[in-house]
Amino acid sequence: MMYYILTALLILGVLALTYMWFEAGNLQLKRIRFTKSNKGLKIIHLTDIHINLLRVKPYKIKNIIDKESPDLILMSGDYITRESDIPQFIRFLNEITGNSKVYMCFGNHDYEAFLSDKKGGFNRFLTEVEKQGVTVLHDDCEVFIKGGVKYNIIGITDYRRGEHDIDKAVKNCVKDAKLNIAITHNPDVVLEIPKGKIDYLFCGHFHGGQIWMPFDLEFKVLRKEKLCKMGIKRGHHRLNGVDIYISNGLGNVLFPLRFLSRPEITVFYVT
């Protein structure tokens, strides 16, 4: 009897791992409309690439970007785990983005990849990224213009790093912009944003749980963030006067596996 039980458990384990392996590469496209108009800004948001454990094929991401033809691409951190990942990520970046306008901020894993050479290593990574024509925003703002309409694109340094400066990030925003659109990695920063400073905030970090467990155990055990404790873990929410979207992201940490948290690309329509 014990033999049959162990065999059944083994088969179930193999099936579960096979499914989680499949789900980690099963990309989904989500559309979030903040306006019914098609004349506003069309944005694609990518986050949590984790290039060393990415199961989504880059050509699938590129095909979506080419088909959607967004006005700009926003990327909100966690691209690499170690310095040796840089060449692979740069190839990925060039393959998927093409001639698209790209704005980027960094996540905790990007900084942690250079613990033995914090300043020098990270600066080399930053230089390589900027060589690709990407605009990196460290607590800074750049104006994007479409059809004569101005949009402030804001990047806020990762919350976990403890060096973010929201006032500095919005200092260069122009007052006649239609919207203030921000990217950051860790969603908890939304709790510190002064009302009226930012309209939309796109982020990731939580992976949607990556491997779902009942009773929210993956968040209660593995996460310390304030939003997780508030039950806010993924998707669209309205907090502190800000429309915030927390993406499941594309890649994975620890294992190239997902369960009930498919990787995603998100298309946003704003007025």
Coordinates of C-alpha atoms in Angstrom, one line a residue:
M1 CA 0.0 0.0 0.0
M2 CA 2.8 2.4 0.9
Y3 CA 4.4 1.7 -2.5
Y4 CA 1.3 2.8 -4.3
I5 CA 0.9 5.9 -2.2
L6 CA 4.5 7.0 -2.8
T7 CA 4.2 6.3 -6.5
A8 CA 1.0 8.4 -6.7
L9 CA 2.7 11.2 -4.8
L10 CA 5.7 11.0 -7.1
I11 CA 3.5 11.2 -10.2
L12 CA 1.5 14.1 -8.8
G13 CA 4.8 15.9 -8.0
V14 CA 6.1 15.4 -11.5
L15 CA 2.8 16.6 -13.0
A16 CA 2.8 19.7 -10.8
L17 CA 6.4 20.6 -11.7
T18 CA 5.6 20.1 -15.4
Y19 CA 2.6 22.3 -15.2
M20 CA 4.6 25.0 -13.3
W21 CA 7.4 24.8 -15.9
F22 CA 4.8 25.3 -18.6
E23 CA 3.0 28.2 -16.9
A24 CA 6.3 30.1 -16.4
G25 CA 6.6 30.3 -20.2
N26 CA 2.9 30.8 -21.0
L27 CA 2.8 34.5 -21.6
Q28 CA -0.5 36.5 -21.3
L29 CA -1.3 39.9 -22.7
K30 CA -3.5 42.2 -20.5
R31 CA -5.2 45.4 -21.5
I32 CA -6.0 48.1 -19.0
R33 CA -8.1 51.0 -20.3
F34 CA -8.1 54.2 -18.3
T35 CA -9.8 55.8 -21.2
K36 CA -12.2 54.7 -24.0
S37 CA -10.4 57.0 -26.5
N38 CA -7.8 55.6 -28.9
K39 CA -6.3 59.0 -29.3
G40 CA -4.4 59.1 -26.0
L41 CA -1.2 57.4 -25.0
K42 CA -0.6 53.6 -25.6
I43 CA 1.9 52.2 -23.2
I44 CA 3.5 48.7 -22.8
H45 CA 4.8 47.9 -19.4
L46 CA 7.4 45.2 -18.8
T47 CA 8.9 44.2 -15.4
D48 CA 10.8 41.6 -13.5
I49 CA 12.6 40.1 -16.5
H50 CA 15.1 38.0 -14.4
I51 CA 16.9 37.1 -17.5
N52 CA 18.7 34.1 -16.1
L53 CA 15.4 32.3 -15.2
L54 CA 13.2 33.7 -17.9
R55 CA 11.0 31.1 -19.5
V56 CA 9.1 33.3 -21.9
K57 CA 10.7 33.3 -25.3
P58 CA 11.9 36.8 -26.4
Y59 CA 10.3 36.4 -29.8
K60 CA 6.9 36.2 -28.2
I61 CA 7.5 39.5 -26.4
K62 CA 8.8 41.1 -29.6
N63 CA 5.8 39.9 -31.6
I64 CA 3.4 41.5 -29.1
I65 CA 5.3 44.8 -29.1
D66 CA 5.5 44.8 -32.9
K67 CA 1.8 44.1 -33.2
E68 CA 0.7 46.6 -30.6
S69 CA 3.0 49.4 -31.7
P70 CA 3.0 51.3 -28.4
D71 CA 3.9 54.9 -28.1
L72 CA 6.5 54.0 -25.5
I73 CA 7.7 51.0 -23.4
L74 CA 8.1 51.4 -19.6
M75 CA 10.3 48.9 -17.8
S76 CA 10.3 48.8 -14.0
G77 CA 13.2 46.7 -12.8
D78 CA 14.8 43.4 -11.9
Y79 CA 16.5 42.5 -15.1
I80 CA 19.6 40.6 -13.9
T81 CA 20.6 38.6 -10.8
R82 CA 24.4 38.7 -11.3
E83 CA 26.9 40.7 -13.3
S84 CA 27.4 37.9 -15.8
D85 CA 23.8 38.3 -16.9
I86 CA 24.4 41.7 -18.5
P87 CA 25.3 40.5 -22.0
Q88 CA 22.2 38.2 -22.2
F89 CA 20.0 41.0 -21.0
I90 CA 21.4 43.5 -23.5
R91 CA 20.7 41.0 -26.3
F92 CA 17.2 40.6 -24.9
L93 CA 16.7 44.3 -24.8
N94 CA 17.8 44.8 -28.4
E95 CA 15.7 41.9 -29.6
I96 CA 12.4 43.0 -28.1
T97 CA 12.4 46.8 -28.2
G98 CA 13.7 47.6 -31.7
N99 CA 13.2 51.3 -32.3
S100 CA 10.6 51.9 -29.6
K101 CA 11.1 54.7 -27.1
V102 CA 12.0 53.0 -23.8
Y103 CA 12.1 54.4 -20.2
M104 CA 13.5 52.3 -17.4
C105 CA 14.2 52.2 -13.7
F106 CA 16.0 49.5 -11.7
G107 CA 14.9 47.0 -9.1
N108 CA 16.4 45.5 -6.0
H109 CA 18.0 42.5 -7.8
D110 CA 19.7 44.9 -10.3
Y111 CA 21.5 46.6 -7.4
E112 CA 22.1 43.4 -5.4
A113 CA 23.9 41.9 -8.5
F114 CA 26.9 44.2 -7.7
L115 CA 27.3 43.8 -3.9
S116 CA 31.0 43.1 -4.3
D117 CA 31.5 46.2 -6.5
K118 CA 28.5 48.4 -5.8
K119 CA 29.4 51.6 -7.6
G120 CA 31.7 50.4 -10.4
G121 CA 29.7 47.3 -11.4
F122 CA 26.3 49.0 -11.4
N123 CA 27.7 52.0 -13.3
R124 CA 29.0 49.6 -16.0
F125 CA 25.6 48.1 -16.3
L126 CA 23.9 51.5 -16.5
T127 CA 26.3 52.5 -19.2
E128 CA 25.6 49.4 -21.3
V129 CA 21.8 50.0 -21.0
E130 CA 22.0 53.6 -22.0
K131 CA 24.2 52.7 -25.0
Q132 CA 21.1 51.0 -26.3
G133 CA 19.2 54.3 -26.4
V134 CA 17.2 53.6 -23.3
T135 CA 16.3 56.5 -21.0
V136 CA 17.1 55.5 -17.4
L137 CA 15.2 57.6 -14.8
H138 CA 16.7 57.7 -11.3
D139 CA 14.4 59.9 -9.3
D140 CA 14.0 62.0 -12.4
C141 CA 11.5 63.0 -15.0
E142 CA 11.5 63.4 -18.8
V143 CA 8.7 64.9 -20.9
F144 CA 7.2 62.7 -23.7
I145 CA 5.2 64.5 -26.4
K146 CA 2.5 62.9 -28.6
G147 CA 0.4 65.0 -30.9
G148 CA 1.5 68.2 -29.1
V149 CA 0.3 66.8 -25.8
K150 CA 2.9 66.6 -23.0
Y151 CA 3.2 63.7 -20.5
N152 CA 5.7 63.6 -17.6
I153 CA 7.4 60.2 -17.4
I154 CA 8.8 59.8 -13.9
G155 CA 11.2 57.1 -12.6
I156 CA 11.4 56.6 -8.8
T157 CA 14.4 54.7 -7.3
D158 CA 13.6 51.3 -5.8
Y159 CA 11.9 51.6 -2.4
R160 CA 13.9 48.8 -0.8
R161 CA 17.2 50.6 -1.6
G162 CA 16.1 53.4 0.8
E163 CA 17.4 56.2 -1.4
H164 CA 14.3 57.1 -3.3
D165 CA 13.5 60.8 -3.4
I166 CA 10.0 61.5 -4.7
D167 CA 10.3 65.3 -4.5
K168 CA 13.5 65.1 -6.7
A169 CA 11.7 62.7 -9.1
V170 CA 8.9 65.2 -9.8
K171 CA 11.1 68.4 -9.7
N172 CA 11.7 68.4 -13.4
C173 CA 8.1 67.8 -14.3
V174 CA 6.5 70.4 -16.5
K175 CA 3.3 72.0 -15.2
D176 CA 1.4 71.9 -18.5
A177 CA 1.7 68.2 -18.9
K178 CA -1.6 66.3 -19.2
L179 CA -0.5 63.4 -17.0
N180 CA 2.2 62.4 -14.6
I181 CA 3.1 58.8 -15.3
A182 CA 5.6 57.0 -13.0
I183 CA 7.5 53.8 -12.9
T184 CA 9.2 52.2 -9.9
H185 CA 10.0 48.6 -8.8
N186 CA 8.5 48.2 -5.4
P187 CA 4.8 49.2 -5.1
D188 CA 5.1 50.3 -1.4
V189 CA 6.4 53.7 -2.5
V190 CA 2.9 54.6 -3.4
L191 CA 2.2 55.1 0.3
E192 CA 4.6 58.0 0.4
I193 CA 3.5 59.8 -2.8
P194 CA 2.0 63.3 -2.0
K195 CA -1.5 63.6 -3.4
G196 CA -1.6 65.3 -6.8
K197 CA 1.9 64.5 -7.8
I198 CA 1.4 61.3 -9.8
D199 CA -1.6 60.1 -11.7
Y200 CA -0.4 56.6 -12.7
L201 CA 2.2 54.3 -11.2
F202 CA 3.4 51.1 -12.9
C203 CA 5.5 48.6 -10.9
G204 CA 6.1 44.9 -10.2
H205 CA 8.3 43.2 -7.6
F206 CA 5.6 40.8 -6.2
H207 CA 5.5 38.5 -9.3
G208 CA 1.8 38.0 -8.5
G209 CA 3.0 35.5 -5.9
Q210 CA 4.9 33.5 -8.6
I211 CA 3.9 30.2 -6.9
W212 CA 0.4 30.6 -5.4
M213 CA -0.3 29.0 -2.0
P214 CA -3.6 29.0 -0.1
F215 CA -4.3 31.6 2.6
D216 CA -1.9 34.0 0.9
L217 CA 1.0 32.1 2.6
E218 CA 3.5 33.2 -0.1
F219 CA 2.9 36.8 0.8
K220 CA 2.6 36.3 4.6
V221 CA 5.8 34.1 4.8
L222 CA 8.0 35.5 2.0
R223 CA 7.0 39.2 1.9
K224 CA 7.4 42.0 4.3
E225 CA 6.0 44.8 2.2
K226 CA 3.2 46.9 3.6
L227 CA 0.9 46.5 0.6
C228 CA 1.0 42.7 0.9
K229 CA -0.1 43.0 4.5
M230 CA -3.0 45.1 3.2
G231 CA -4.0 42.4 0.8
I232 CA -2.8 44.4 -2.3
K233 CA -0.6 42.1 -4.4
R234 CA -1.4 42.4 -8.1
G235 CA -3.4 44.2 -10.6
H236 CA -5.1 47.7 -10.5
H237 CA -5.8 49.6 -7.4
R238 CA -6.5 53.2 -6.4
L239 CA -4.3 54.3 -3.5
N240 CA -3.4 57.6 -2.1
G241 CA -4.9 59.4 -5.1
V242 CA -2.8 57.2 -7.6
D243 CA -3.9 54.6 -10.0
I244 CA -1.4 51.9 -9.4
Y245 CA -0.9 48.7 -11.4
I246 CA 1.2 45.8 -10.0
S247 CA 2.2 43.4 -12.7
N248 CA 2.9 39.7 -12.4
G249 CA 6.1 40.4 -14.4
L250 CA 7.8 38.1 -16.9
G251 CA 10.6 36.2 -15.2
N252 CA 11.1 34.2 -12.0
V253 CA 13.3 34.0 -9.0
L254 CA 14.8 30.9 -7.4
F255 CA 13.1 28.5 -9.8
P256 CA 11.8 28.9 -13.4
L257 CA 8.4 27.9 -12.2
R258 CA 5.0 29.6 -11.7
F259 CA 1.6 28.5 -10.4
L260 CA -1.6 30.5 -10.9
S261 CA 0.5 33.6 -11.7
R262 CA 1.2 33.6 -15.4
P263 CA 3.8 36.0 -16.7
E264 CA 2.4 39.1 -18.3
I265 CA 2.8 42.0 -20.7
T266 CA 0.4 44.8 -19.9
V267 CA -0.9 47.4 -22.4
F268 CA -2.3 50.6 -20.9
Y269 CA -4.4 53.2 -22.6
V270 CA -4.4 56.7 -21.0
T271 CA -6.1 59.8 -22.1

